[in-house]
DNA sequence: CTCCGGATTCGT
DNA sequence: CGAATCCGGAGT
């Protein structure tokens, strides 16, 4: 039932963040919990471009929380939001850039617990919490896998969600990407 | 040390 | 539209 892990290599993440964001759509996120794979097909993401992106945590500089964002690509950046939910990101580009892609929604594939349409719900369904912050995505516990299916045909671009505080210039940028007409998107 | 607000979600 | 719930980051 389990294939071999087969994670995407670090080079996949060591590229332009918008490119990585778009190419993550259709890939499978895999988390092995108690020897059992939880798998979801990535259908919605947001790009956070780096220190110059006012909506990105990294725009505040290197702090204990953003340490992972400023590290090498291909690691998980997980943080607690509103004291209630976790958000799961993948770090992109070279160390020092502070760039990442937020995973916003999954189409259930295997063993997800509950809804996965929204960053907090996604993390719950995949059982990802702060214990996974900094996890190496080229390992065998938490990783991204190419399902070997055709990439999504129609990718929609919209402004990111919940970043109005970054000002109109950054909040207006079309850095949210999702598979058009997919039923598991967090919002229209 | 205190204080404020957040890349969310749910119920009213 | 407000509550839930807690920590990071900034200021004293």
Coordinates of N, CA and C (backbone and C1' of nucleotides) in Angstrom, one line a residue:
Chain A
X1 N 0.8 -1.2 0.0 CA 0.0 0.0 0.0 C 0.9 1.2 0.0
X2 N 2.0 1.2 0.8 CA 2.9 2.3 0.8 C 3.9 2.2 -0.3
X3 N 4.0 3.2 -1.1 CA 5.1 3.3 -2.1 C 6.3 3.7 -1.3
X4 N 7.5 3.7 -1.9 CA 8.6 4.3 -1.2 C 8.4 5.8 -1.1
X5 N 9.0 6.4 -0.2 CA 8.7 7.9 0.1 C 8.8 8.7 -1.1
X6 N 10.0 8.6 -1.8 CA 10.1 9.4 -3.1 C 9.9 10.9 -3.0
X7 N 10.5 11.6 -2.0 CA 10.3 13.0 -1.9 C 10.9 13.8 -3.1
X8 N 10.3 14.9 -3.4 CA 10.9 15.9 -4.3 C 12.3 16.3 -3.8
X9 N 13.3 16.5 -4.6 CA 14.6 16.9 -4.2 C 14.7 18.3 -3.8
X10 N 15.7 18.7 -3.0 CA 15.9 20.0 -2.6 C 15.9 21.0 -3.7
X11 N 16.4 20.6 -4.9 CA 16.5 21.6 -6.0 C 15.1 22.1 -6.4
X12 N 14.1 21.3 -6.2 CA 12.7 21.7 -6.5 C 12.4 23.0 -5.8
X13 N 12.8 23.1 -4.5 CA 12.5 24.3 -3.7 C 13.4 25.4 -3.8
X14 N 14.6 25.1 -4.4 CA 15.7 26.1 -4.5 C 15.5 26.9 -5.8
X15 N 14.3 27.5 -6.0 CA 14.0 28.2 -7.2 C 13.1 29.4 -6.9
X16 N 12.8 30.2 -7.9 CA 11.9 31.3 -7.7 C 10.6 30.9 -7.0
X17 N 10.2 31.7 -6.0 CA 9.1 31.2 -5.1 C 7.8 31.1 -5.9
X18 N 7.5 32.0 -6.8 CA 6.3 32.0 -7.6 C 6.3 30.7 -8.4
X19 N 7.4 30.4 -9.0 CA 7.5 29.1 -9.8 C 7.2 27.9 -8.9
X20 N 7.9 27.9 -7.8 CA 7.6 26.7 -6.9 C 6.2 26.7 -6.4
X21 N 5.6 27.8 -6.1 CA 4.2 27.9 -5.7 C 3.3 27.2 -6.7
X22 N 3.5 27.6 -8.0 CA 2.6 27.1 -9.1 C 2.8 25.6 -9.3
X23 N 4.1 25.2 -9.2 CA 4.4 23.8 -9.5 C 4.0 22.9 -8.3
X24 N 3.8 23.5 -7.1 CA 3.3 22.6 -6.0 C 1.9 22.2 -6.2
X25 N 1.1 22.9 -7.0 CA -0.3 22.5 -7.2 C -0.3 21.2 -8.0
X26 N -1.1 20.3 -7.4 CA -1.2 18.9 -8.0 C -0.3 17.9 -7.4
X27 N 0.8 18.4 -6.6 CA 1.7 17.5 -5.9 C 1.0 17.0 -4.7
X28 N 1.6 15.9 -4.2 CA 1.0 15.3 -2.9 C 1.9 15.7 -1.7
X29 N 1.2 16.2 -0.7 CA 1.9 16.4 0.6 C 1.7 15.1 1.4
X30 N 2.8 14.6 2.0 CA 2.8 13.3 2.7 C 3.3 13.5 4.1
X31 N 2.6 13.1 5.1 CA 3.1 13.1 6.5 C 2.9 11.7 7.0
X32 N 4.0 11.1 7.4 CA 3.9 9.7 8.0 C 3.7 9.8 9.5
X33 N 2.6 9.4 10.0 CA 2.2 9.5 11.4 C 2.0 8.1 11.9
X34 N 2.7 7.6 12.9 CA 2.6 6.3 13.5 C 2.6 5.2 12.4
X35 N 3.6 5.5 11.4 CA 3.8 4.5 10.4 C 2.7 4.5 9.3
X36 N 1.8 5.5 9.4 CA 0.7 5.5 8.4 C 0.8 6.8 7.6
X37 N 0.7 6.8 6.3 CA 0.8 8.0 5.5 C -0.5 8.7 5.5
X38 N -0.4 10.0 5.7 CA -1.5 10.9 5.5 C -1.2 11.7 4.2
X39 N -2.0 11.7 3.3 CA -1.7 12.3 2.0 C -2.8 13.2 1.5
X40 N -2.4 14.4 1.0 CA -3.4 15.3 0.4 C -2.8 15.9 -0.9
X41 N -3.6 16.1 -1.8 CA -3.2 16.8 -3.1 C -3.3 18.3 -2.9
X42 N -2.2 19.0 -3.2 CA -2.1 20.4 -2.9 C -2.9 21.1 -4.0
X43 N -3.9 21.9 -3.6 CA -4.8 22.6 -4.6 C -4.8 24.1 -4.4
X44 N -4.2 24.6 -3.4 CA -4.2 26.1 -3.1 C -3.0 26.4 -2.3
X45 N -2.2 27.5 -2.8 CA -1.0 27.9 -2.1 C -0.9 29.5 -2.2
X46 N 0.0 30.0 -1.4 CA 0.3 31.5 -1.5 C 1.8 31.6 -1.4
X47 N 2.3 32.5 -2.2 CA 3.8 32.8 -2.2 C 4.1 34.0 -1.3
X48 N 5.1 33.8 -0.5 CA 5.6 34.9 0.3 C 7.1 35.1 -0.1
X49 N 7.3 36.3 -0.7 CA 8.5 36.5 -1.6 C 9.8 36.7 -0.9
X50 N 9.8 37.2 0.4 CA 11.1 37.4 1.1 C 11.0 38.7 1.9
X51 N 12.2 39.2 2.3 CA 12.2 40.3 3.2 C 11.6 41.6 2.7
X52 N 11.5 41.7 1.4 CA 11.0 42.9 0.8 C 9.4 42.9 0.7
X53 N 8.9 41.7 1.0 CA 7.4 41.4 0.9 C 6.8 41.8 2.3
X54 N 6.1 42.9 2.3 CA 5.6 43.4 3.6 C 4.6 42.4 4.3
X55 N 4.0 41.5 3.5 CA 3.1 40.6 4.0 C 3.8 39.3 4.6
X56 N 5.1 39.2 4.4 CA 5.8 38.1 4.9 C 6.4 38.3 6.3
X57 N 6.3 37.2 7.1 CA 6.9 37.3 8.4 C 8.4 37.7 8.3
X58 N 9.1 37.3 7.2 CA 10.5 37.6 7.1 C 10.8 39.1 6.9
X59 N 9.7 39.9 6.6 CA 10.0 41.3 6.4 C 10.3 42.0 7.8
X60 N 10.1 41.3 8.9 CA 10.4 41.8 10.2 C 11.9 41.5 10.5
X61 N 12.5 40.7 9.7 CA 13.9 40.4 9.9 C 14.1 39.0 10.6
X62 N 15.3 38.7 10.8 CA 15.6 37.4 11.4 C 15.3 37.4 12.9
X63 N 14.3 36.6 13.3 CA 13.9 36.5 14.7 C 13.9 35.0 15.1
X64 N 13.7 34.7 16.3 CA 13.5 33.2 16.7 C 12.5 32.5 15.8
X65 N 11.4 33.2 15.6 CA 10.3 32.6 14.8 C 10.6 32.4 13.4
X66 N 11.3 33.4 12.8 CA 11.5 33.4 11.3 C 12.8 32.7 11.0
X67 N 13.5 32.1 12.0 CA 14.8 31.5 11.7 C 14.7 30.4 10.6
X68 N 13.7 29.6 10.6 CA 13.5 28.6 9.6 C 13.3 29.2 8.2
X69 N 12.5 30.2 8.2 CA 12.3 30.9 6.9 C 13.6 31.4 6.2
X70 N 14.5 31.8 7.1 CA 15.8 32.3 6.6 C 16.8 31.2 6.4
X71 N 16.4 30.0 6.6 CA 17.3 28.9 6.4 C 17.3 28.4 5.0
X72 N 17.9 27.2 4.7 CA 18.0 26.7 3.4 C 16.6 26.2 2.9
X73 N 16.4 26.1 1.6 CA 15.1 25.7 1.0 C 14.8 24.2 1.3
X74 N 13.6 23.8 1.2 CA 13.2 22.4 1.3 C 13.0 22.0 2.8
X75 N 12.7 23.0 3.6 CA 12.3 22.7 5.0 C 10.9 23.3 5.3
X76 N 10.3 22.7 6.4 CA 8.9 23.2 6.7 C 9.0 24.3 7.7
X77 N 8.3 25.4 7.4 CA 8.1 26.5 8.3 C 6.7 26.4 8.9
X78 N 6.6 26.1 10.1 CA 5.3 25.9 10.8 C 5.1 26.9 11.9
X79 N 4.0 27.6 12.0 CA 3.9 28.5 13.1 C 2.4 28.5 13.6
X80 N 2.3 29.0 14.8 CA 1.0 29.0 15.5 C 0.3 30.4 15.2
X81 N -0.9 30.3 14.8 CA -1.6 31.6 14.4 C -2.9 31.7 15.3
X82 N -3.1 32.9 15.9 CA -4.2 33.2 16.7 C -4.3 32.3 17.9
X83 N -3.2 31.6 18.3 CA -3.2 30.8 19.4 C -4.0 29.5 19.2
X84 N -4.5 29.3 18.0 CA -5.5 28.2 17.8 C -5.1 27.3 16.7
X85 N -4.5 27.8 15.7 CA -4.2 27.0 14.5 C -2.8 27.0 14.1
X86 N -2.4 26.0 13.3 CA -1.0 26.0 12.7 C -1.1 26.3 11.3
X87 N -0.1 27.0 10.7 CA 0.1 27.2 9.3 C 1.3 26.5 8.8
X88 N 1.2 25.8 7.7 CA 2.3 25.0 7.2 C 2.9 25.7 5.9
X89 N 4.2 25.9 5.9 CA 4.8 26.5 4.7 C 6.0 25.6 4.3
X90 N 6.4 25.8 3.0 CA 7.7 25.2 2.6 C 8.6 26.4 2.2
X91 N 9.9 26.3 2.7 CA 10.9 27.3 2.5 C 11.4 27.2 1.1
X92 N 11.6 28.3 0.4 CA 12.0 28.3 -1.0 C 13.3 29.2 -1.1
X93 N 14.0 29.1 -2.2 CA 15.1 29.9 -2.6 C 16.3 29.8 -1.6
X94 N 17.3 30.5 -1.9 CA 18.6 30.3 -1.1 C 18.4 30.7 0.4
X95 N 19.2 30.2 1.3 CA 19.2 30.6 2.6 C 19.4 32.1 2.7
X96 N 18.7 32.8 3.6 CA 18.9 34.2 3.7 C 17.8 35.0 3.0
X97 N 17.1 34.4 2.1 CA 16.0 35.1 1.3 C 14.8 35.3 2.2
X98 N 14.4 34.4 3.0 CA 13.2 34.5 3.8 C 12.0 34.3 3.0
X99 N 12.0 33.5 2.0 CA 10.9 33.2 1.1 C 10.3 31.8 1.4
X100 N 8.9 31.7 1.2 CA 8.3 30.5 1.5 C 6.9 30.4 0.8
X101 N 6.4 29.2 0.7 CA 5.0 29.0 0.1 C 4.1 28.5 1.2
X102 N 3.0 29.2 1.4 CA 2.0 28.7 2.4 C 1.1 27.7 1.7
X103 N 0.9 26.6 2.4 CA 0.0 25.6 1.8 C -1.4 25.8 2.4
X104 N -2.3 26.2 1.5 CA -3.7 26.6 2.0 C -4.8 25.6 1.9
X105 N -4.7 24.7 1.0 CA -5.8 23.7 0.9 C -5.3 22.4 0.2
X106 N -5.9 21.3 0.7 CA -5.6 20.0 0.1 C -6.9 19.3 -0.3
X107 N -6.8 18.5 -1.4 CA -7.8 17.6 -1.7 C -7.5 16.3 -1.1
X108 N -8.4 15.7 -0.2 CA -8.0 14.5 0.5 C -7.7 13.4 -0.4
X109 N -6.6 12.6 -0.1 CA -6.2 11.5 -0.9 C -6.2 10.2 0.1
X110 N -5.6 10.4 1.2 CA -5.5 9.2 2.1 C -5.3 9.6 3.6
X111 N -6.2 9.1 4.4 CA -6.1 9.2 5.9 C -6.1 10.6 6.5
X112 N -6.7 11.6 5.8 CA -6.8 12.9 6.4 C -7.9 12.9 7.4
X113 N -7.7 13.6 8.5 CA -8.7 13.7 9.6 C -9.4 15.0 9.5
X114 N -10.6 15.0 8.9 CA -11.4 16.2 8.9 C -11.1 17.1 7.7
X115 N -11.6 18.3 7.7 CA -11.5 19.2 6.5 C -10.0 19.6 6.3
X116 N -9.7 19.9 5.1 CA -8.4 20.4 4.8 C -8.4 21.6 3.8
X117 N -9.5 22.3 3.8 CA -9.6 23.5 3.0 C -9.4 24.8 3.8
X118 N -8.2 25.2 3.9 CA -7.8 26.4 4.7 C -6.5 26.0 5.5
X119 N -5.6 26.9 5.7 CA -4.3 26.6 6.2 C -4.3 26.0 7.6
X120 N -5.2 26.4 8.5 CA -5.3 25.9 9.8 C -5.9 24.5 9.8
X121 N -7.0 24.3 8.9 CA -7.6 23.0 8.8 C -6.7 22.0 8.2
X122 N -5.9 22.5 7.2 CA -5.0 21.6 6.5 C -4.0 21.0 7.5
X123 N -3.4 21.9 8.3 CA -2.4 21.4 9.3 C -3.0 20.4 10.2
X124 N -4.3 20.7 10.7 CA -5.0 19.8 11.6 C -5.1 18.4 10.9
X125 N -5.6 18.5 9.7 CA -6.0 17.2 8.9 C -4.7 16.4 8.7
X126 N -3.6 17.1 8.5 CA -2.3 16.3 8.3 C -1.6 16.0 9.6
X127 N -2.1 16.5 10.7 CA -1.5 16.4 12.0 C -0.1 17.0 12.0
X128 N 0.0 18.2 11.5 CA 1.2 19.0 11.5 C 1.1 20.1 12.5
X129 N 2.1 20.1 13.4 CA 2.1 21.2 14.5 C 3.5 21.7 14.6
X130 N 3.8 22.5 15.7 CA 5.1 23.1 15.9 C 6.2 22.1 15.9
X131 N 5.9 20.9 16.3 CA 6.9 19.8 16.3 C 7.5 19.5 15.0
X132 N 6.9 20.0 13.9 CA 7.3 19.8 12.6 C 8.1 21.0 12.0
X133 N 8.1 22.1 12.8 CA 8.8 23.3 12.3 C 10.3 23.0 12.1
X134 N 10.7 23.3 10.9 CA 12.1 23.1 10.6 C 12.4 21.7 9.9
X135 N 11.3 20.9 9.9 CA 11.5 19.5 9.3 C 12.1 19.6 7.9
X136 N 13.0 18.7 7.6 CA 13.6 18.6 6.3 C 12.7 17.8 5.4
X137 N 12.2 18.5 4.3 CA 11.2 17.9 3.4 C 11.8 16.9 2.5
X138 N 13.1 16.8 2.5 CA 13.7 15.7 1.7 C 13.9 14.4 2.4
X139 N 13.4 14.4 3.7 CA 13.4 13.2 4.5 C 12.2 12.3 4.2
X140 N 11.9 11.4 5.1 CA 10.9 10.4 4.9 C 9.6 10.5 5.7
X141 N 9.6 11.6 6.6 CA 8.4 11.7 7.5 C 7.4 12.7 6.9
X142 N 7.9 13.9 6.5 CA 7.1 14.9 5.9 C 7.7 15.4 4.6
X143 N 7.0 15.2 3.5 CA 7.6 15.6 2.3 C 6.6 15.8 1.2
X144 N 7.0 16.2 0.0 CA 6.2 16.4 -1.1 C 6.5 15.4 -2.2
X145 N 5.5 14.8 -2.8 CA 5.7 13.7 -3.8 C 5.0 14.1 -5.1
X146 N 5.7 13.7 -6.1 CA 5.1 13.9 -7.5 C 4.2 12.7 -7.7
X147 N 2.9 12.9 -7.8 CA 2.0 11.8 -8.0 C 2.0 11.1 -9.4
X148 N 2.7 11.7 -10.3 CA 2.8 11.2 -11.6 C 1.5 11.4 -12.4
X149 N 0.7 12.3 -12.0 CA -0.5 12.7 -12.7 C -0.3 14.0 -13.5
X150 N -1.1 14.2 -14.5 CA -0.9 15.5 -15.2 C -1.1 16.7 -14.3
X151 N -0.3 17.7 -14.5 CA -0.4 19.0 -13.7 C -1.8 19.6 -13.9
X152 N -2.2 20.4 -12.9 CA -3.5 21.1 -13.1 C -3.5 21.9 -14.4
X153 N -4.6 21.9 -15.1 CA -4.7 22.7 -16.4 C -4.9 24.2 -16.1
X154 N -5.9 24.5 -15.3 CA -6.2 25.9 -15.1 C -5.8 26.3 -13.7
X155 N -4.9 27.3 -13.6 CA -4.5 27.8 -12.4 C -5.0 29.2 -12.2
X156 N -5.8 29.5 -11.2 CA -6.3 30.8 -10.9 C -5.3 31.6 -10.0
X157 N -5.2 32.9 -10.3 CA -4.4 33.8 -9.5 C -5.2 34.9 -8.8
X158 N -5.0 35.0 -7.5 CA -5.8 36.0 -6.8 C -5.0 36.7 -5.7
X159 N -5.4 37.8 -5.1 CA -4.7 38.3 -4.0 C -4.7 37.4 -2.8
X160 N -3.6 37.5 -2.0 CA -3.5 36.6 -0.9 C -4.6 37.0 0.2
X161 N -4.9 36.0 1.0 CA -6.0 36.1 2.0 C -5.4 36.7 3.3
X162 N -6.1 37.6 3.9 CA -5.7 38.0 5.3 C -4.5 38.8 5.4
X163 N -4.0 39.5 4.4 CA -2.8 40.3 4.5 C -3.0 41.8 4.2
X164 N -4.2 42.2 4.4 CA -4.5 43.7 4.2 C -3.6 44.6 5.0
X165 N -3.2 44.1 6.2 CA -2.3 44.9 7.0 C -1.0 45.2 6.4
X166 N -0.6 44.5 5.3 CA 0.6 44.8 4.6 C 0.5 46.0 3.7
X167 N -0.7 46.6 3.6 CA -0.9 47.7 2.7 C -1.3 47.3 1.3
X168 N -2.0 48.2 0.6 CA -2.6 47.8 -0.7 C -1.6 47.3 -1.8
X169 N -0.4 47.9 -1.7 CA 0.6 47.5 -2.7 C 0.9 46.0 -2.6
X170 N 1.1 45.5 -1.4 CA 1.4 44.1 -1.3 C 0.2 43.2 -1.2
X171 N -0.8 43.7 -0.5 CA -2.1 42.9 -0.4 C -2.7 42.7 -1.8
X172 N -2.5 43.6 -2.7 CA -3.1 43.5 -4.0 C -2.4 42.6 -5.0
X173 N -1.2 42.2 -4.7 CA -0.5 41.3 -5.6 C -1.1 39.9 -5.7
X174 N -1.1 39.4 -6.9 CA -1.7 38.1 -7.2 C -0.8 37.0 -6.9
X175 N -0.7 36.7 -5.6 CA 0.3 35.7 -5.1 C -0.4 34.5 -4.5
X176 N -1.7 34.4 -4.7 CA -2.5 33.2 -4.3 C -2.8 32.4 -5.5
X177 N -2.5 31.1 -5.5 CA -2.7 30.3 -6.7 C -3.5 29.1 -6.3
X178 N -4.5 28.8 -7.1 CA -5.2 27.5 -6.9 C -5.7 26.9 -8.1
X179 N -6.1 25.6 -8.0 CA -6.6 24.9 -9.2 C -8.1 25.4 -9.4
X180 N -8.3 26.0 -10.5 CA -9.6 26.5 -10.8 C -10.7 25.4 -10.8
X181 N -11.8 25.7 -10.2 CA -13.0 24.8 -10.1 C -12.7 23.6 -9.2
X182 N -11.6 23.6 -8.5 CA -11.5 22.5 -7.5 C -12.4 22.7 -6.3
X183 N -13.1 21.6 -5.9 CA -14.1 21.8 -4.8 C -13.5 22.0 -3.5
X184 N -12.1 21.8 -3.3 CA -11.5 21.9 -2.0 C -10.8 23.2 -1.7
X185 N -11.0 24.2 -2.5 CA -10.4 25.5 -2.3 C -11.0 26.1 -1.0
X186 N -10.2 26.9 -0.3 CA -10.7 27.5 0.9 C -11.8 28.6 0.7
X187 N -11.6 29.4 -0.3 CA -12.6 30.4 -0.5 C -12.6 30.8 -2.0
X188 N -13.7 31.3 -2.4 CA -13.9 31.8 -3.8 C -13.3 33.2 -3.7
Chain B
dC1 P 9.1 37.9 33.7 O5' 8.3 39.3 33.6 C5' 8.5 40.3 34.6 C4' 8.0 41.6 34.2 C3' 6.6 41.5 33.4 O3' 5.6 41.8 34.3 C1' 8.1 42.9 32.2
dT2 P 4.0 41.4 33.9 O5' 3.6 42.6 32.9 C5' 3.7 44.0 33.3 C4' 3.3 44.9 32.1 C3' 1.9 44.5 31.5 O3' 1.2 45.8 31.2 C1' 3.6 44.4 29.8
dC3 P -0.3 45.7 30.8 O5' -0.2 45.9 29.2 C5' 0.5 47.0 28.7 C4' 0.5 46.9 27.1 C3' -0.8 46.4 26.6 O3' -1.2 47.3 25.5 C1' 1.0 45.0 25.8
dC4 P -2.7 47.2 24.9 O5' -2.3 46.8 23.4 C5' -1.1 47.3 22.8 C4' -0.9 46.7 21.5 C3' -2.2 46.3 20.8 O3' -2.1 46.7 19.4 C1' -0.9 44.3 21.1
dG5 P -3.4 46.7 18.5 O5' -3.1 45.5 17.5 C5' -1.8 45.5 16.8 C4' -1.6 44.1 16.3 C3' -2.8 43.5 15.5 O3' -2.3 42.8 14.4 C1' -2.2 42.0 17.2
dG6 P -3.1 42.7 13.0 O5' -2.6 41.3 12.5 C5' -1.1 41.1 12.5 C4' -0.9 39.6 12.6 C3' -1.8 38.7 11.7 O3' -1.0 37.6 11.3 C1' -2.1 38.1 14.0
dA7 P -0.3 37.7 9.8 O5' -1.1 36.6 9.0 C5' -2.1 37.0 8.1 C4' -2.4 35.9 7.2 C3' -2.6 34.5 7.9 O3' -3.4 33.7 7.0 C1' -0.7 34.4 6.6
dT8 P -5.1 33.7 7.4 O5' -5.2 33.0 8.9 C5' -4.8 31.7 9.1 C4' -5.9 30.9 9.8 C3' -7.1 30.6 8.9 O3' -7.3 29.2 9.0 C1' -7.8 31.6 11.0
dT9 P -8.4 28.5 8.1 O5' -9.6 28.4 9.0 C5' -9.5 27.6 10.2 C4' -10.6 27.9 11.2 C3' -12.0 27.6 10.5 O3' -12.5 26.5 11.2 C1' -12.0 29.6 11.9
dC10 P -14.0 25.9 10.7 O5' -14.9 26.5 11.8 C5' -14.6 26.4 13.2 C4' -15.7 27.1 14.0 C3' -17.1 27.0 13.5 O3' -18.0 26.6 14.6 C1' -16.6 29.3 13.6
dG11 P -19.5 26.2 14.3 O5' -20.3 27.1 15.3 C5' -19.7 27.7 16.5 C4' -20.3 29.0 16.8 C3' -21.9 29.0 16.6 O3' -22.5 29.8 17.6 C1' -20.8 30.7 15.3
dT12 P -24.1 29.9 17.7 O5' -24.3 31.5 17.5 C5' -23.6 32.4 18.3 C4' -24.0 33.8 17.9 C3' -25.4 34.1 17.7 O3' -25.8 35.3 18.3 C1' -24.2 34.7 15.8
Chain C
dC1 P -18.5 44.2 9.5 O5' -18.9 43.4 10.8 C5' -20.0 43.7 11.6 C4' -20.0 42.9 12.8 C3' -18.6 43.0 13.5 O3' -18.8 43.0 14.9 C1' -19.1 40.8 13.0
dG2 P -17.7 43.7 15.9 O5' -17.5 42.7 17.0 C5' -18.7 42.1 17.7 C4' -18.3 40.8 18.2 C3' -17.0 40.7 19.1 O3' -17.3 39.9 20.2 C1' -16.9 39.1 17.3
dA3 P -16.2 40.0 21.4 O5' -16.0 38.4 21.7 C5' -17.1 37.6 21.6 C4' -16.7 36.1 21.6 C3' -15.4 35.8 22.4 O3' -15.6 34.6 23.0 C1' -14.9 35.4 20.2
dA4 P -14.7 34.2 24.3 O5' -13.8 33.0 23.6 C5' -14.4 32.0 22.8 C4' -13.3 31.2 22.2 C3' -12.1 31.0 23.0 O3' -11.6 29.7 23.0 C1' -11.5 31.9 20.9
dT5 P -10.9 29.1 24.3 O5' -9.4 29.5 23.9 C5' -8.7 28.9 22.8 C4' -7.3 29.4 22.6 C3' -6.6 29.7 24.0 O3' -5.3 29.3 23.8 C1' -6.6 31.6 22.7
dC6 P -4.5 28.9 25.2 O5' -3.0 29.4 24.8 C5' -2.5 28.9 23.6 C4' -1.5 29.9 23.1 C3' -0.6 30.5 24.2 O3' 0.7 30.7 23.8 C1' -1.5 32.2 23.0
dC7 P 1.9 29.9 24.4 O5' 3.1 30.3 23.3 C5' 2.8 30.1 21.9 C4' 3.2 31.3 21.2 C3' 4.5 31.9 21.7 O3' 5.3 32.2 20.5 C1' 2.9 33.6 21.5
dG8 P 6.9 32.2 20.7 O5' 7.3 33.3 19.6 C5' 6.6 33.3 18.3 C4' 6.5 34.6 17.7 C3' 7.9 35.4 17.8 O3' 8.0 36.1 16.6 C1' 6.2 36.6 19.0
dG9 P 9.3 36.8 16.2 O5' 9.1 38.3 16.6 C5' 8.1 39.0 15.9 C4' 7.9 40.4 16.5 C3' 9.2 41.1 16.8 O3' 9.0 42.4 16.3 C1' 7.9 41.1 18.7
dA10 P 10.2 43.5 16.2 O5' 9.5 44.7 17.0 C5' 8.1 45.0 16.9 C4' 7.7 46.0 18.0 C3' 8.8 47.0 18.4 O3' 8.2 48.2 18.6 C1' 8.1 45.7 20.3
dG11 P 9.1 49.5 18.8 O5' 8.7 50.1 20.2 C5' 7.3 50.0 20.6 C4' 7.2 50.1 22.1 C3' 8.2 51.1 22.7 O3' 7.5 51.9 23.7 C1' 8.3 49.0 23.7
dT12 P 8.3 53.1 24.5 O5' 8.3 52.6 26.0 C5' 7.1 52.0 26.6 C4' 7.4 51.6 28.0 C3' 8.4 52.6 28.7 O3' 7.9 52.8 30.1 C1' 9.2 50.4 28.8

